[in-house]
Amino acid sequence: MSIIINLDVILAQRKMKSKELAEIVGITEANLSILKSGKAKAVRFSTLEAICKALDCQPGDILEYTKN
């Protein structure tokens, strides 16, 4: 996939568990896991906004584009 999800990196930097982030954002741990693994086909802007707010980061900190 050309889009890499760096959510694990940001979570580690913030010393936050996935479970805690899921609760703050208001999504299930399963959906957060799908997003973290890069298997998600889409992400809602409202979800991305909530994640960025909870982690005090920018969307570009989480999403990275690479050429295949």
Coordinates of N, CA and C in Angstrom, one line a residue:
M1 N 0.8 -1.2 0.0 CA 0.0 0.0 0.0 C 0.9 1.2 0.0
S2 N 0.5 2.3 -0.7 CA 1.2 3.5 -0.8 C 1.1 4.4 0.4
I3 N 0.0 4.2 1.2 CA -0.2 5.0 2.4 C 0.2 4.2 3.6
I4 N 1.2 4.8 4.4 CA 1.7 4.1 5.6 C 1.0 4.8 6.8
I5 N 0.5 4.0 7.7 CA 0.0 4.5 8.9 C 1.0 4.5 10.1
N6 N 1.4 5.6 10.6 CA 2.4 5.7 11.7 C 1.8 5.9 13.0
L7 N 0.6 5.3 13.2 CA -0.1 5.5 14.5 C 0.6 4.9 15.6
D8 N 1.2 3.7 15.4 CA 1.9 3.0 16.5 C 3.1 3.9 17.0
V9 N 3.7 4.6 16.1 CA 4.9 5.4 16.4 C 4.4 6.6 17.3
I10 N 3.3 7.2 16.9 CA 2.8 8.4 17.7 C 2.3 7.9 19.0
L11 N 1.6 6.8 19.1 CA 1.1 6.3 20.4 C 2.3 6.0 21.3
A12 N 3.4 5.4 20.8 CA 4.6 5.1 21.6 C 5.2 6.4 22.1
Q13 N 5.3 7.4 21.2 CA 5.9 8.7 21.6 C 5.1 9.4 22.7
R14 N 3.7 9.2 22.7 CA 2.8 9.8 23.7 C 2.6 8.9 24.9
K15 N 3.2 7.7 24.8 CA 3.1 6.7 25.9 C 1.6 6.5 26.2
M16 N 0.8 6.2 25.1 CA -0.6 6.0 25.2 C -0.9 4.6 24.6
K17 N -1.8 3.9 25.2 CA -2.2 2.6 24.8 C -3.3 2.7 23.7
S18 N -3.5 1.8 22.9 CA -4.5 1.8 21.8 C -5.9 1.9 22.5
K19 N -6.1 1.1 23.5 CA -7.3 1.1 24.2 C -7.7 2.4 24.7
E20 N -6.8 3.2 25.3 CA -7.1 4.5 25.8 C -7.5 5.5 24.6
L21 N -6.7 5.4 23.5 CA -7.0 6.2 22.4 C -8.4 5.9 21.8
A22 N -8.7 4.6 21.7 CA -10.0 4.2 21.2 C -11.2 4.8 22.1
E23 N -11.0 4.8 23.4 CA -12.0 5.3 24.3 C -12.1 6.8 24.1
I24 N -11.0 7.5 24.0 CA -11.0 9.0 23.8 C -11.7 9.4 22.5
V25 N -11.4 8.6 21.4 CA -11.8 9.0 20.1 C -13.3 8.5 19.9
G26 N -13.7 7.5 20.6 CA -15.0 7.0 20.5 C -15.2 5.9 19.4
I27 N -14.2 5.1 19.1 CA -14.3 4.0 18.2 C -13.9 2.8 18.9
T28 N -14.2 1.6 18.3 CA -13.8 0.4 18.9 C -12.4 0.1 18.8
E29 N -11.8 -0.7 19.7 CA -10.4 -1.1 19.6 C -10.2 -1.9 18.3
A30 N -11.2 -2.7 17.8 CA -11.1 -3.4 16.6 C -10.9 -2.5 15.4
N31 N -11.7 -1.4 15.4 CA -11.6 -0.5 14.2 C -10.3 0.3 14.3
L32 N -9.8 0.6 15.5 CA -8.5 1.2 15.6 C -7.4 0.3 15.2
S33 N -7.5 -1.0 15.5 CA -6.5 -2.0 15.1 C -6.5 -2.1 13.5
I34 N -7.6 -2.1 12.9 CA -7.7 -2.1 11.4 C -7.0 -0.9 10.9
L35 N -7.2 0.3 11.4 CA -6.6 1.5 11.0 C -5.1 1.4 11.2
K36 N -4.6 1.0 12.3 CA -3.2 0.9 12.6 C -2.5 -0.1 11.7
S37 N -3.2 -1.2 11.4 CA -2.5 -2.2 10.5 C -2.4 -1.8 9.1
G38 N -3.1 -0.7 8.7 CA -3.1 -0.3 7.3 C -4.1 -1.0 6.4
K39 N -5.0 -1.8 7.1 CA -6.0 -2.5 6.3 C -7.3 -1.7 6.1
A40 N -7.4 -0.6 6.7 CA -8.6 0.3 6.5 C -8.6 0.8 5.0
K41 N -9.8 0.8 4.4 CA -9.9 1.3 3.1 C -10.2 2.8 3.1
A42 N -10.6 3.3 4.3 CA -10.9 4.8 4.4 C -10.9 5.2 5.8
V43 N -10.8 6.4 6.1 CA -10.9 7.0 7.4 C -11.7 8.3 7.3
R44 N -12.6 8.4 8.2 CA -13.5 9.6 8.2 C -12.6 10.8 8.8
F45 N -12.8 12.0 8.2 CA -12.1 13.1 8.6 C -12.4 13.4 10.1
S46 N -13.6 13.1 10.5 CA -14.0 13.4 12.0 C -13.2 12.4 12.9
T47 N -12.9 11.2 12.4 CA -12.1 10.3 13.2 C -10.7 10.7 13.2
L48 N -10.2 11.1 12.1 CA -8.8 11.6 12.0 C -8.6 12.8 12.8
E49 N -9.6 13.7 12.8 CA -9.5 14.9 13.6 C -9.5 14.6 15.1
A50 N -10.3 13.6 15.5 CA -10.4 13.2 16.9 C -9.0 12.6 17.4
I51 N -8.5 11.8 16.5 CA -7.2 11.1 16.8 C -6.1 12.2 16.9
C52 N -6.1 13.1 16.0 CA -5.1 14.2 16.0 C -5.2 15.0 17.3
K53 N -6.5 15.3 17.7 CA -6.7 16.1 18.9 C -6.2 15.3 20.1
A54 N -6.5 14.0 20.2 CA -6.2 13.2 21.3 C -4.7 13.0 21.5
L55 N -4.0 13.0 20.3 CA -2.5 12.7 20.3 C -1.7 14.0 20.1
D56 N -2.4 15.2 20.0 CA -1.8 16.5 19.8 C -0.8 16.4 18.6
C57 N -1.3 16.0 17.5 CA -0.4 15.9 16.3 C -1.2 16.3 15.1
Q58 N -0.5 16.3 13.9 CA -1.1 16.7 12.6 C -1.4 15.4 11.8
P59 N -2.3 15.4 10.9 CA -2.6 14.3 10.1 C -1.3 13.7 9.4
G60 N -0.4 14.6 9.0 CA 0.8 14.2 8.3 C 1.7 13.4 9.2
D61 N 1.5 13.5 10.5 CA 2.3 12.7 11.5 C 1.9 11.3 11.5
I62 N 0.6 11.1 11.1 CA 0.0 9.7 11.2 C 0.0 9.1 9.8
L63 N -0.2 9.8 8.7 CA -0.3 9.3 7.4 C 0.9 9.7 6.6
E64 N 1.5 8.7 5.9 CA 2.7 9.0 5.1 C 2.5 8.3 3.7
Y65 N 2.8 9.0 2.6 CA 2.7 8.5 1.3 C 4.1 8.1 0.8
T66 N 4.1 6.9 0.3 CA 5.4 6.4 -0.4 C 5.0 5.8 -1.7
K67 N 6.0 6.0 -2.6 CA 5.8 5.3 -4.0 C 6.1 3.9 -3.9
N68 N 5.4 3.1 -4.6 CA 5.6 1.6 -4.6 C 6.9 1.3 -5.4

